[in-house]
Coordinates of C-alpha atoms and ligand atoms in Angstrom, one line a residue:
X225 CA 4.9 31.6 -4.2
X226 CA 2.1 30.8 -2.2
X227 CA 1.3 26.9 -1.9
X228 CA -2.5 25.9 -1.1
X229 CA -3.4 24.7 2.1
X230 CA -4.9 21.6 0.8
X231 CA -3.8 19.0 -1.7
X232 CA -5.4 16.4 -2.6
X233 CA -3.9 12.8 -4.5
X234 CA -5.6 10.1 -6.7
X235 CA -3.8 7.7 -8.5
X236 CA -5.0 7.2 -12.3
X237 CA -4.8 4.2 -14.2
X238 CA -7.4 3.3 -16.8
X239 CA -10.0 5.6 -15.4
X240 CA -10.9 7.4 -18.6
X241 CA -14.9 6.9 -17.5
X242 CA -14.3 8.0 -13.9
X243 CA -12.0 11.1 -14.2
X244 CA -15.0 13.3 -15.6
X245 CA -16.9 12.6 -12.2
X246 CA -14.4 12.6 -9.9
X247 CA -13.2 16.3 -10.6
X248 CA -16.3 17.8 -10.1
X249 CA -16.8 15.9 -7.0
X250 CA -13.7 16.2 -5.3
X251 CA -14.2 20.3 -6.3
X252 CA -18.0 20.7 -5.0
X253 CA -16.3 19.3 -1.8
X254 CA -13.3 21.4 -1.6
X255 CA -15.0 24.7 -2.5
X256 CA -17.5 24.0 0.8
X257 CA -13.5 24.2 3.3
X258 CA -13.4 27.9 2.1
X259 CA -9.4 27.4 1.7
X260 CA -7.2 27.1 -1.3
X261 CA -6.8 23.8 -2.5
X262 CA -4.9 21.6 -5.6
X263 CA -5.6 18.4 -6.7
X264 CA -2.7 16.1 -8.0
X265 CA -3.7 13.2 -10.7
X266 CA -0.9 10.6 -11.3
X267 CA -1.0 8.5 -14.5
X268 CA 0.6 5.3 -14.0
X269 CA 0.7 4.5 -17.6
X270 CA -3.5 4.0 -18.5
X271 CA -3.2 2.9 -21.8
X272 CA -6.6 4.4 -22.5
X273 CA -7.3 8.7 -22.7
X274 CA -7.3 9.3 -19.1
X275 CA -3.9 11.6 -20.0
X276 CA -6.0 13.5 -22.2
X277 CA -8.9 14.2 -20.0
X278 CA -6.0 15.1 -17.2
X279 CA -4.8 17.6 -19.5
X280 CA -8.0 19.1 -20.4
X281 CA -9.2 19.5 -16.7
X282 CA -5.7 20.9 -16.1
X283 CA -6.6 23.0 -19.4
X284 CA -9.9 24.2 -17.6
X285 CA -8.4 24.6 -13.8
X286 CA -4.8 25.1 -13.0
X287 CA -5.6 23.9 -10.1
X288 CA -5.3 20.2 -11.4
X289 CA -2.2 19.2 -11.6
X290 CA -1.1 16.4 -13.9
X291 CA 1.8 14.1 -13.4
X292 CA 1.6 11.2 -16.1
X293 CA 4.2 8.0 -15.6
X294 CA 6.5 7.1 -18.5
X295 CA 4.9 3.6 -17.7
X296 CA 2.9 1.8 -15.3
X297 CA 4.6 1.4 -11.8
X298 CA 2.0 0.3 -9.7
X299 CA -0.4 2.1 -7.4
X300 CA 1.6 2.4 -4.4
X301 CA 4.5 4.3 -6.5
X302 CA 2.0 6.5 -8.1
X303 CA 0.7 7.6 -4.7
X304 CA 4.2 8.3 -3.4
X305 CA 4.7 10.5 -6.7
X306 CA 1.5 12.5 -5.6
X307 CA 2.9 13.1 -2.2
X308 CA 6.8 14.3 -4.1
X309 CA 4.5 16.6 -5.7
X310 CA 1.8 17.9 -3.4
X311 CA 2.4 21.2 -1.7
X312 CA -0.5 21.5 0.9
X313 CA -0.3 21.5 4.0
X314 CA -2.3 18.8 4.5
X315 CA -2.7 15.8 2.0
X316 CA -5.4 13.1 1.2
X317 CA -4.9 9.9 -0.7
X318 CA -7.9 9.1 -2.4
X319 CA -9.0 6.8 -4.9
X320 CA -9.9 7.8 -8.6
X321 CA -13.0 5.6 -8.9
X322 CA -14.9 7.3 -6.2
X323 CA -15.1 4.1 -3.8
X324 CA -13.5 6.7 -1.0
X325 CA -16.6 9.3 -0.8
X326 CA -14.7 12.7 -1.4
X327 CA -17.5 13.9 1.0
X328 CA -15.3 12.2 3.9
X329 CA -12.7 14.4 3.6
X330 CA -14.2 17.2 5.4
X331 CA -14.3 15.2 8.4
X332 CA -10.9 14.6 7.6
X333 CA -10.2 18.1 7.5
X334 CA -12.0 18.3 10.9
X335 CA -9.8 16.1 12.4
X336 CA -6.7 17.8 11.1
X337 CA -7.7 20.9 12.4
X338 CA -8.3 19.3 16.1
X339 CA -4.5 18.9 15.8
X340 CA -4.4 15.0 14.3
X341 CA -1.7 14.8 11.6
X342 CA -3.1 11.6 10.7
X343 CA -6.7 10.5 10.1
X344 CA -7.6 7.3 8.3
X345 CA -11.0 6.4 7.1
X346 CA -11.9 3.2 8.4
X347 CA -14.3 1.1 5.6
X348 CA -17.3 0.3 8.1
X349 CA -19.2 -0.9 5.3
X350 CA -18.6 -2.1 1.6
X351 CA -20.5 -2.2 -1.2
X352 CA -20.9 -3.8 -4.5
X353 CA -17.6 -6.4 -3.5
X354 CA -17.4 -10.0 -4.1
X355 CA -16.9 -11.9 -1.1
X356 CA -14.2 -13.0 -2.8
X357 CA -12.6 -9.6 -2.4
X358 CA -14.2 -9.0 1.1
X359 CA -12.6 -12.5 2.7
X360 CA -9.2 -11.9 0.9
X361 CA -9.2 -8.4 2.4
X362 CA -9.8 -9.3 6.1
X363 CA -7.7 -12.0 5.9
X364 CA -4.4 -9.3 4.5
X365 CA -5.4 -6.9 7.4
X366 CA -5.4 -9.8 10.2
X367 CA -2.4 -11.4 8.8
X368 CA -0.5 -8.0 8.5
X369 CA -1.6 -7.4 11.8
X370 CA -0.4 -10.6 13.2
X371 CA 3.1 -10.8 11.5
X372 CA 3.8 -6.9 11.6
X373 CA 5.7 -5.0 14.2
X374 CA 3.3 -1.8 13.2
X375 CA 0.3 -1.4 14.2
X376 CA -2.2 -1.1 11.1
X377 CA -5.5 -0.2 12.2
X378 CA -7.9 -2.7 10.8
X379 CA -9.7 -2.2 7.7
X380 CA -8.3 1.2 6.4
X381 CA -7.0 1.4 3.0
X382 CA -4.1 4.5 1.3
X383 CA -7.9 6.6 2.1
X384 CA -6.3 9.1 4.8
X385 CA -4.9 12.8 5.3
X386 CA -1.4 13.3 6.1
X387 CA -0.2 16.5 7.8
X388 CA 3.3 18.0 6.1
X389 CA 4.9 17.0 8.6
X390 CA 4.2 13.3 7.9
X391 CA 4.4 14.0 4.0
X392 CA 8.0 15.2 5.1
X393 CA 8.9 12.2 6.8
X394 CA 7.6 9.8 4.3
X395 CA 8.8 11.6 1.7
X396 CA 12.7 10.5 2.6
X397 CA 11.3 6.8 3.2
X398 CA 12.5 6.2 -0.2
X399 CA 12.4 2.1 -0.1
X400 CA 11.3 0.9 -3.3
X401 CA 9.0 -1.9 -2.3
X402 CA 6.6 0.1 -0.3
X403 CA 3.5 -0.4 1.6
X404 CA 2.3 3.3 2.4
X405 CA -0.7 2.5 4.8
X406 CA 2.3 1.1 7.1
X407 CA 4.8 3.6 6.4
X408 CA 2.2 6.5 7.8
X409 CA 1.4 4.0 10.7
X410 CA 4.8 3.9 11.5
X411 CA 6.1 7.6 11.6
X412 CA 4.3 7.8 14.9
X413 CA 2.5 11.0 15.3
X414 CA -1.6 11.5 16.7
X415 CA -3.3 9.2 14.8
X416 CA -7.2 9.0 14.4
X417 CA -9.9 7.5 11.9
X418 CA -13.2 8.5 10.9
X419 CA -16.0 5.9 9.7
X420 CA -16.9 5.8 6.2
X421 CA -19.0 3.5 3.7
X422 CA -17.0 2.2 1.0
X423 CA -19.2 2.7 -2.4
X424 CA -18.9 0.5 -5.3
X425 CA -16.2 1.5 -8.0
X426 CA -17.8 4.1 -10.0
X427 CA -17.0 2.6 -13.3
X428 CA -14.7 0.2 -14.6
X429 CA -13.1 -3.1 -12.8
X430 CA -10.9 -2.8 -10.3
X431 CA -6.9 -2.8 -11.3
X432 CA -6.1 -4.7 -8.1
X433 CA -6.2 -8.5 -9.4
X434 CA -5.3 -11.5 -7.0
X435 CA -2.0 -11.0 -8.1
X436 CA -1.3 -7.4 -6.9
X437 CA -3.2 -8.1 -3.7
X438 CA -0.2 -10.8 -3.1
X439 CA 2.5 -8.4 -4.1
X440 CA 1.0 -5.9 -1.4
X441 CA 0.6 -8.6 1.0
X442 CA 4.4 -10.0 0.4
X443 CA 6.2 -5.9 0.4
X444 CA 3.8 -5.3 3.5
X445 CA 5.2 -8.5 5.3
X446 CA 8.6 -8.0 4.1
X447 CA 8.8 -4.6 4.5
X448 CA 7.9 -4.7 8.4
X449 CA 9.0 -7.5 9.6
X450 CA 12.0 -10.4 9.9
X451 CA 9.2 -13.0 10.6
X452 CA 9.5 -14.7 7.2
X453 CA 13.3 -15.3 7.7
X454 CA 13.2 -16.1 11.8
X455 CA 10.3 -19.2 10.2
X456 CA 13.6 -21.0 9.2
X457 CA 15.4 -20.9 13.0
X458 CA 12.1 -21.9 14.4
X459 CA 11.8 -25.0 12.2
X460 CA 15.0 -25.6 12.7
X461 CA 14.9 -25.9 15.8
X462 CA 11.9 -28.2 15.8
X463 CA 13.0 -30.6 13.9
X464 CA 16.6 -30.8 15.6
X465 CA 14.5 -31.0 19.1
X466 CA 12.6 -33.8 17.6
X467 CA 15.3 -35.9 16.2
X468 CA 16.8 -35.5 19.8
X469 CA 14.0 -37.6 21.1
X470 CA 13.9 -39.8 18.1
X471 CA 17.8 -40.8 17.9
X472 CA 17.3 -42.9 20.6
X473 CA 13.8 -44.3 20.6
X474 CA 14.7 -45.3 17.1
X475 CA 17.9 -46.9 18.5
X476 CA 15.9 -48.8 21.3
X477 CA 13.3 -49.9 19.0
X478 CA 15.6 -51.3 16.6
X479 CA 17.4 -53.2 19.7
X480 CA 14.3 -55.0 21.0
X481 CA 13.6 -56.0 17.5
X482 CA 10.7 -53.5 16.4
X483 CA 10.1 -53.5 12.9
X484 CA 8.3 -50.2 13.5
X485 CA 10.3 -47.9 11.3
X486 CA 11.8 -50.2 8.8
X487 CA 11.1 -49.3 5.4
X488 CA 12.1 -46.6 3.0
X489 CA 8.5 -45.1 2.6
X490 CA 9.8 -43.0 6.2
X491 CA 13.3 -42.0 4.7
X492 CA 12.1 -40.9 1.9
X493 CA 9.3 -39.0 3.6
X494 CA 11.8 -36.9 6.1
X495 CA 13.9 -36.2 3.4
X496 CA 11.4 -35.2 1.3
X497 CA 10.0 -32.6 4.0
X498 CA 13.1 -31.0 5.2
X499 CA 14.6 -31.0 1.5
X500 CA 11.3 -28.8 1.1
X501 CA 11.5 -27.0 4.7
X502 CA 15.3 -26.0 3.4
X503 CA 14.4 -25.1 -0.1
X504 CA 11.1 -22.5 1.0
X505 CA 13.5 -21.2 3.4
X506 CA 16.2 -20.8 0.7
X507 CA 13.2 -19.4 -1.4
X508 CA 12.5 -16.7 1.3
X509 CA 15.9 -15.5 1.8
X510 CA 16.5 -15.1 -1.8
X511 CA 13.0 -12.4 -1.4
X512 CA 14.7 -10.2 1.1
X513 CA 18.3 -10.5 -0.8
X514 CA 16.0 -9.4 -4.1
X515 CA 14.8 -6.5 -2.3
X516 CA 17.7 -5.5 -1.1
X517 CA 19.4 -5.4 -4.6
X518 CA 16.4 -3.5 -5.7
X519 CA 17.0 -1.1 -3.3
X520 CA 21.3 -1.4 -3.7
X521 CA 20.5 -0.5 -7.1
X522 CA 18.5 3.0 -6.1
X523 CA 16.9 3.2 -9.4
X524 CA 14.2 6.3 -9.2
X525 CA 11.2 5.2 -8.2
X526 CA 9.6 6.4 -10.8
X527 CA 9.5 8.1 -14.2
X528 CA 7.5 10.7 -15.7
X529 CA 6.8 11.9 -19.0
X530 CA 5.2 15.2 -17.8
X531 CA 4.9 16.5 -14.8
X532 CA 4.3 20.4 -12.9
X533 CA 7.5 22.0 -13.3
X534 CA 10.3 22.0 -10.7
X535 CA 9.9 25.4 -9.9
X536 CA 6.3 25.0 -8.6
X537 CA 7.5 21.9 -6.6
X538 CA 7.7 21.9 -3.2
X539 CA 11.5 21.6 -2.5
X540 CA 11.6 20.7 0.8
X541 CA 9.6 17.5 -0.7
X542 CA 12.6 16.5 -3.0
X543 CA 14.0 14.0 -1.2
Ligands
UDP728 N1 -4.2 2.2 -9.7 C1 -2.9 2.6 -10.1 N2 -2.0 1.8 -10.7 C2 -2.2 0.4 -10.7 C3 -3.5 -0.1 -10.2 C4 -4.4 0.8 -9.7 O1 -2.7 3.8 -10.1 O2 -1.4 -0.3 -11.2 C5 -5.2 3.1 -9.1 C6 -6.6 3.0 -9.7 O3 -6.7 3.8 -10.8 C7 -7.4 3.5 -8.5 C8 -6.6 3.1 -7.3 O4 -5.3 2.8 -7.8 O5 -7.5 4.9 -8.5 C9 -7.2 1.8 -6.6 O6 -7.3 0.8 -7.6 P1 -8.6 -0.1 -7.7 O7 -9.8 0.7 -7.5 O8 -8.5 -0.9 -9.0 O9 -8.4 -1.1 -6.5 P2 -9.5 -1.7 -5.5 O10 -10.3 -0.5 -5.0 O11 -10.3 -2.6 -6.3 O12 -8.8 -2.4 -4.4
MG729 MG1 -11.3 0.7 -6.3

């Protein structure tokens, strides 16, 4: 069986009004590289028709290939189930509500043939984002950055093209908690990124809520680095240096008849603080021990209810 050269990824949750656009767009594209292509739409559990309308553009065009979650698993998982399933030879992430141009991926594609195996897009510009969203966003990519043995190039989102090779590698990174943009960083490889405007979500709000953007923040930091956990030695050390000097000052104070710290206001104030230094370090320990019995565990990552049969998989992808 031959596999196309391209495939192409977009992660689907409630986008019942976006799907309709985003095939023809992502095919006016992909007809203009001349090659084969496929393009692989993950349902992570929309409670709305967006299944349907998969089904009926994989009705119209075999070429679509739908993969529809028993459930919702969250966007990360539902890309990683795109590149399990993909078969090109070189892959894009991309976005279903057409706030990553599908017009960008022919520089992509560009790149890829120059010899990159990765190429991000890098959001120059944004529009139609709160600057809400905007702030919280270049605050996750500085503090990443900043924590983070990896180096995540600023500002790029799961936007990107992977070369097989890289699917390959990523594809036996099977840690449950996963932050993809930092997985691809890290495999190593040439790396590049083209410029592109980010457009407004095409319809819809956006399924990425305060709440998710922590999650990411959290599995990105935890999944990267030991910083969280070495915060614990450091205080520690601090505040074992500082009672070094304060032993005897307090001592010598007390002996010339200083009523400087009498009182149980400053007791009760150092207990209080390292009671709450020890328990947040408890707190952060007990994160990484979590993840770890997530991953002990080695559930699947995912579930489907219906996906392209095994046959037409490509097996060097099954991990
Ligand atoms: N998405 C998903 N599962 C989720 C949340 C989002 O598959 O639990 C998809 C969503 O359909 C979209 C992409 O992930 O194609 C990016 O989500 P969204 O546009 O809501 O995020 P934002 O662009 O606002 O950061
Ligand atoms: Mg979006």
């Amino acid at each position: 069986m031959s596999f196309p050269k391209f495939s192409i990824i977009a992660p689907v949750y409630n986008e019942e009004q976006t799907l309709p656009v985003l095939y023809p767009r992502i095919k006016e594209v992909m007809e203009q590289t001349g090659e084969d292509w496929e393009l692989v739409l993950i349902n992570d559990g929309s409670a709305d028709r967006s299944s349907e309308i998969m089904r009926e553009l994989a009705a119209q065009d075999p070429r679509v290939r739908p993969v529809i979650f028993a459930r919702n698993f969250g966007h990360q998982i539902a890309v990683t189930a795109g590149l399990d399933f993909s078969r090109g030879e070189a892959v894009v992430i991309i976005d279903a509500d057409l706030q990553d141009p599908p017009e960008v991926i022919l520089q992509m594609i560009e790149k890829w043939r120059e010899g990159y195996e990765v190429v991000y897009a890098v959001r120059a510009e944004r529009e139609g984002e709160t600057w809400f969203k905007l702030f919280t966003a270049s605050l996750f990519y500085r503090l990443i950055r900043k924590i983070t043995d990896v180096n995540i190039p600023m500002d790029t989102g799961d936007f990107r093209l992977l070369d097989r090779k890289v699917v390959q590698v990523m594809n036996q990174m099977r840690e449950r908690h996963r932050f993809l943009r930092g997985m691809s960083s890290w495999v190593g490889f040439n790396q590049i990124g083209v410029n592109y405007r980010r457009a407004a979500r095409y319809a819809g709000e956006t399924k990425y809520p305060l709440k998710k953007m922590l999650k990411l923040t959290w599995d990105a930091i935890t999944g990267f680095s030991y910083f969280p956990l070495q915060l614990a030695t450091y205080t520690g050390f601090f505040a074992a240096g500082l009672s070094i000097f304060a032993i005897p000052l307090v001592a010598y104070l007390r002996l010339t008849g200083s009523q400087f710290f009498f009182g149980q206001a400053t007791t009760l104030i150092a207990v209080l603080f390292l009671g709450g230094v020890q328990l947040i370090s408890l707190g952060i320990l007990g994160e990484y021990i979590g993840r770890l019995y997530d991953q002990a565990k080695g559930r699947p990552l995912y579930i489907t209810r219906e996906a392209p049969d095994m046959r037409e998989v490509n097996i060097e992808n099954v991990p």
